Amino acid sequence: MRSRRGNPARAAWLVLAGLVVVMLAIAGCGGGGSDTTGGGSSDEALQKVGKGEGQLNLISWAGYVEPEWTKPFEQETGCKVSDKEAGTSDEMVELMKTGQYDGVSASGNATARMVAAGTVAPVNTDLVPNYKTVFSDLKDQPYNTFEGVNYGIPHGRGANLLMWNKDDVKPAPDSWDVMFDPKVAAKYKGKISVYDESSYIADAAMYLKFHQPDLGIENPYELNEEQFNAAIDLLKEQQANVGEYWSEAAKQISAFAGGDVTVGTTWQYQYFALKEEGAPMEASPASQGFLPKEGATGWSDTWMIAKDAKHPNCMYEWMNWIISPKANAEVAEYFGEAPAQELACKETANPNFCKEYHAEEPDFWKRVYYWETPLADCGNGEEDCMDYNDWVKAWTSIKG
Amino acid sequence: MASEAVLRRRSAGHRLAGLFHGRRRLQIGALLAGPIGWLVIGYLGSLALLLVAAFWSVDPLSGLTVKEFTLENFEALFNEPVYRTIVWRTIRTALLVTMTDAIIAFPIAFYMAKVASRRGKALLVVGILLPLWSSYLVKVYAWRTLLSAGGAINWALEPIGLHGPGYGTTAVWLVFSYLWLPYMILPIYAGLERIPNSLISASEDLGASPFTTFRRVILPLSFPAVVAGSIFTFSLTLGDYITPRLVSNDQFIGNVIFSNIANNQPFAAALAMVPIVVMIAYLLVARKLGAFEHV
Amino acid sequence: MMLRVAVAVGLAFIYIPLIVIVIYAFNSSKILEWPPPGFTTHWFSQAFKDEAAREAFFTSIKAGIAATAIALVLGTLASLAVARQRFFGRETISFLVILPIALPGIVTGVAISNTFTQVLDVPLSLFTVIVGHATFCIVVVYNNAVARLRRLSGSFEEASADLGAHTWQTFRYVTFPGMKSALIAGGLLAFALSFDEIIVTNFTIGAGEQTLPIWIFSNLFRPHELPIVNAVAVVMVLISIIPVYLAHRLGGEDAGAPGRGGGGVETEATAVP
């Protein structure tokens, strides 16, 4: 009797379905054209640093934001630091899009993208007193200055290391052959550790620049289709020998410590951690003092401030703090990279630190290819270079 | 007279109840407004907004969405063979994990339902549930250390000349089977509990061997429960990206979605359609097989 | 006999990794070598002192309670409609309710996060986390409640109405007491799901906050903190013995009732056509 199906609730369901359709229509029509007008010219950098807001939310690489230098910062400025560690530049770009963070330590393969996406604001370097004494070959670089406008404060730079277990890998390699040359790499099949991001394609390109010069590769981040495909093929060959693709530092540390991998690309951070535990690691250039024959990819990181950051004053205080001589020395020694601040070289615990890390040798860095964002427009007048989307898609097909 | 006095003394709640009395639509509407509003407008609406991006594209430099209709994401999905490999690898693993868990879970569930004493039952239920509280991440990382070249598995096997599976697809299958096992045990247990012991006794009385009883009485009656459990083992495997990342180099559907969410959300949305479609199909089949029905 | 062997093997499979976790929690090496070079309770004292871990723990508790509360309300409402009424689309409800938990967590997480940040312009915070958790916890309560309502004959409610009780009184004195243990069991499992959830949480949580799984995730990648994480996990398992046992006792009061603590989420839902 009461089980007459339908009419009352059916109407309700139809109304609901209609609501969902309307939502879709709104979403579809919102912005009939593209939203690529983000970034740059209409933003203003801060004009004056005011009182600290009491809180600071950062995104950073592992080892960049540690209590050793954040606690004094908090005491002095009252800005409580909350840090989210990201493993890749992709993660950082994504996190910045949420608008929840005040600043990020960005590498060159993230800076251009964030500027274009409008998630970061220009930096008024006049408000950062310690900027004056930053190394001059870090200022106004293509990865931190766009259309003549400064977008960040240099943090430090380093080369990606070739690290190996000296008990298992003999003789000590002086070239990336050990990871790319099929004959040599096959000896360590299943024991090779590779960085899990599309930027690694540049490492293959850099290898080809040295070993196959007729490909004509100049900048490993600016590759036309032929050069790109050569790099992809090299990486697909390498895939058969790879033991692990890593993006979290601790994952790589445990892999090396446990003997799952014996050779790979890494950062100083992992190298230090393994040495501390007594693991028999060597690395180039860290323990050898020189780069592999072909050079190395690397990074030069920049602290960027979010557009419409919730705590801009604290962020400016941070940017000034992190390149103050003492703090920059501490972070450089902790992570294992060359400091951005000239005066930091006098503050390092190890008096030879800056020398060991070539902080004052611009020539050394000419063979280090800092991470960059691949663009279609690669400065040769043509726009036929592979762009970031191509790199990411290729990386997926390399890993299989 | 007396009835009037009763009517006047009615509380607010009573009067509100009177409003609903007899008005079925109002009753149903009031009950469902909350849940349906939440799930349909909130959840499905959010899903729809995400998935509509599958028909858009992205500017390669800024990563901002270009809201113009295009099918290029689906073209890439179908043309590049690597995505077919990844989808098939994910589905295959999900099926394997489901079957493995069903096989391991059934004896345990049967023992719990039909053989264990009351106290044994209580102990076993608590025992099965306890691992669920020990953090998914910690369990996966524990497996990672177990499987490592210098880890406990190799340490135990090498003296007898064997070797552990190390990291890779086998490891992923092992870890997933491990993680979702309780989700399979409990529904099978509940399902078996509902089979009256008298049926089993009757089957034995009629001369059936234990295996025949199992095959022709127990299995058919508990099958819907197995399917119900499989919904979880299958769906949880289908969407997970953390375990493959920690114990292998394999890319699963979740991994490619995750790596594209940042710089190419439209493509990630197109990728996301795959497990959604697969899961809806699976749920429909499960429904047909009775997993949703009360026995 | 073979049955017992199979059961023993299965239980060993379940518990060996847990035992490994316990051993690692006492491991004196930071890089989790095997066999452990030495034993120490250092990590446990560190874990208790760790402020971030404590905060994360309480955040998880808050989120879990709130999400469970919402799931209880919504799940009960939906179950009452489905088990006691008939209407168009009734079968679809159980399908709908299971979707958030059946679809990949990354899809649910990104969808909810997008809606909040891009459509509603609401910043991510504990509130958005709770919304996400509640969404997939509904099914757990719903399943338990529906299964129980099906067992409880509707005739009790009709009798109550005949005796003069109005809707709320019937619910309060007849229906609810009958459902109570199923709701508690469902609520406990919903809490457990919310407490251990990582993927959806990762996408819906705000910058300055952490739930316990997020804290664990961020510390898995700090080599100096790894063993503390194991210690925390061990503590969590020990603490959880109480609610798990409770859930079983409550569910077990109705001998043979389906959807006892833990069983609820996967036992059948409704949809008798």
Short mmCIF file of N, CA and C in Angstrom, two decimals, chain A residues 253-301:
data_model
loop_
_atom_site.label_atom_id
_atom_site.label_comp_id
_atom_site.label_asym_id
_atom_site.label_seq_id
_atom_site.Cartn_x
_atom_site.Cartn_y
_atom_site.Cartn_z
N ILE A 253 69.11 6.45 1.28
CA ILE A 253 70.07 6.13 2.33
C ILE A 253 69.91 4.68 2.76
N SER A 254 68.65 4.28 2.99
CA SER A 254 68.46 2.91 3.47
C SER A 254 68.83 1.90 2.39
N ALA A 255 68.63 2.31 1.11
CA ALA A 255 68.98 1.38 0.03
C ALA A 255 70.49 1.17 -0.04
N PHE A 256 71.25 2.25 0.09
CA PHE A 256 72.71 2.11 0.06
C PHE A 256 73.20 1.37 1.28
N ALA A 257 72.63 1.73 2.43
CA ALA A 257 73.09 1.10 3.68
C ALA A 257 72.78 -0.38 3.69
N GLY A 258 71.65 -0.75 3.10
CA GLY A 258 71.25 -2.15 3.12
C GLY A 258 71.89 -2.95 2.01
N GLY A 259 72.63 -2.29 1.12
CA GLY A 259 73.29 -3.02 0.04
C GLY A 259 72.40 -3.27 -1.16
N ASP A 260 71.22 -2.66 -1.19
CA ASP A 260 70.35 -2.87 -2.35
C ASP A 260 70.88 -2.16 -3.59
N VAL A 261 71.59 -1.05 -3.37
CA VAL A 261 72.21 -0.36 -4.49
C VAL A 261 73.65 -0.06 -4.11
N THR A 262 74.49 0.05 -5.11
CA THR A 262 75.90 0.30 -4.81
C THR A 262 76.46 1.52 -5.52
N VAL A 263 75.71 2.07 -6.48
CA VAL A 263 76.21 3.26 -7.17
C VAL A 263 75.00 4.07 -7.64
N GLY A 264 75.17 5.42 -7.63
CA GLY A 264 74.04 6.21 -8.10
C GLY A 264 74.28 7.70 -7.96
N THR A 265 73.26 8.47 -8.40
CA THR A 265 73.31 9.93 -8.24
C THR A 265 72.69 10.28 -6.91
N THR A 266 73.27 11.28 -6.27
CA THR A 266 72.76 11.61 -4.95
C THR A 266 73.14 13.03 -4.60
N TRP A 267 72.76 13.45 -3.38
CA TRP A 267 73.16 14.75 -2.86
C TRP A 267 74.10 14.55 -1.69
N GLN A 268 74.75 15.61 -1.31
CA GLN A 268 75.68 15.56 -0.17
C GLN A 268 74.98 15.07 1.08
N TYR A 269 73.73 15.42 1.21
CA TYR A 269 72.95 15.10 2.40
C TYR A 269 72.99 13.59 2.69
N GLN A 270 72.75 12.81 1.67
CA GLN A 270 72.75 11.37 1.86
C GLN A 270 74.17 10.87 2.10
N TYR A 271 75.09 11.43 1.36
CA TYR A 271 76.49 11.02 1.49
C TYR A 271 76.97 11.19 2.93
N PHE A 272 76.66 12.35 3.51
CA PHE A 272 77.05 12.59 4.90
C PHE A 272 76.39 11.58 5.83
N ALA A 273 75.09 11.36 5.63
CA ALA A 273 74.36 10.47 6.54
C ALA A 273 74.97 9.07 6.51
N LEU A 274 75.32 8.61 5.31
CA LEU A 274 75.88 7.26 5.21
C LEU A 274 77.28 7.19 5.83
N LYS A 275 78.08 8.23 5.60
CA LYS A 275 79.42 8.22 6.20
C LYS A 275 79.32 8.20 7.72
N GLU A 276 78.33 8.94 8.24
CA GLU A 276 78.15 9.01 9.68
C GLU A 276 77.87 7.64 10.26
N GLU A 277 77.17 6.82 9.50
CA GLU A 277 76.85 5.48 10.00
C GLU A 277 77.96 4.49 9.68
N GLY A 278 79.03 5.01 9.11
CA GLY A 278 80.16 4.12 8.86
C GLY A 278 80.09 3.35 7.57
N ALA A 279 79.17 3.74 6.67
CA ALA A 279 79.07 3.01 5.40
C ALA A 279 80.25 3.42 4.51
N PRO A 280 80.81 2.47 3.74
CA PRO A 280 82.03 2.73 2.96
C PRO A 280 81.74 3.46 1.65
N MET A 281 81.31 4.72 1.75
CA MET A 281 80.92 5.44 0.55
C MET A 281 82.00 6.41 0.08
N GLU A 282 82.08 6.53 -1.21
CA GLU A 282 82.92 7.57 -1.81
C GLU A 282 82.02 8.31 -2.79
N ALA A 283 82.39 9.56 -3.08
CA ALA A 283 81.56 10.30 -4.04
C ALA A 283 82.40 11.30 -4.79
N SER A 284 81.96 11.57 -6.00
CA SER A 284 82.61 12.58 -6.82
C SER A 284 81.61 13.69 -7.06
N PRO A 285 81.90 14.93 -6.81
CA PRO A 285 83.22 15.43 -6.44
C PRO A 285 83.53 15.43 -4.96
N ALA A 286 82.66 14.94 -4.11
CA ALA A 286 82.84 15.17 -2.68
C ALA A 286 84.15 14.61 -2.11
N SER A 287 84.38 13.30 -2.31
CA SER A 287 85.59 12.77 -1.70
C SER A 287 86.77 12.84 -2.67
N GLN A 288 86.46 12.97 -3.93
CA GLN A 288 87.54 13.00 -4.93
C GLN A 288 88.04 14.41 -5.17
N GLY A 289 87.17 15.37 -4.94
CA GLY A 289 87.59 16.74 -5.20
C GLY A 289 87.38 17.17 -6.64
N PHE A 290 87.07 16.24 -7.52
CA PHE A 290 86.83 16.67 -8.89
C PHE A 290 85.54 16.05 -9.41
N LEU A 291 84.99 16.71 -10.41
CA LEU A 291 83.75 16.23 -11.03
C LEU A 291 84.07 15.07 -11.96
N PRO A 292 83.05 14.24 -12.24
CA PRO A 292 83.24 13.24 -13.30
C PRO A 292 83.59 13.94 -14.61
N LYS A 293 84.17 13.17 -15.56
CA LYS A 293 84.67 13.75 -16.81
C LYS A 293 83.65 14.62 -17.51
N GLU A 294 82.41 14.14 -17.52
CA GLU A 294 81.39 14.80 -18.33
C GLU A 294 80.82 16.02 -17.64
N GLY A 295 81.19 16.25 -16.40
CA GLY A 295 80.55 17.32 -15.64
C GLY A 295 79.45 16.72 -14.79
N ALA A 296 78.59 17.55 -14.30
CA ALA A 296 77.47 17.05 -13.50
C ALA A 296 76.31 18.02 -13.61
N THR A 297 75.14 17.50 -13.41
CA THR A 297 74.01 18.41 -13.23
C THR A 297 74.06 18.88 -11.79
N GLY A 298 73.32 19.88 -11.49
CA GLY A 298 73.36 20.40 -10.13
C GLY A 298 72.21 21.34 -9.92
N TRP A 299 72.33 22.11 -8.90
CA TRP A 299 71.23 23.03 -8.63
C TRP A 299 71.80 24.31 -8.04
N SER A 300 71.05 25.37 -8.25
CA SER A 300 71.35 26.61 -7.54
C SER A 300 70.00 27.07 -7.04
N ASP A 301 69.81 26.97 -5.76
CA ASP A 301 68.47 27.17 -5.22
C ASP A 301 68.20 28.60 -4.80
#
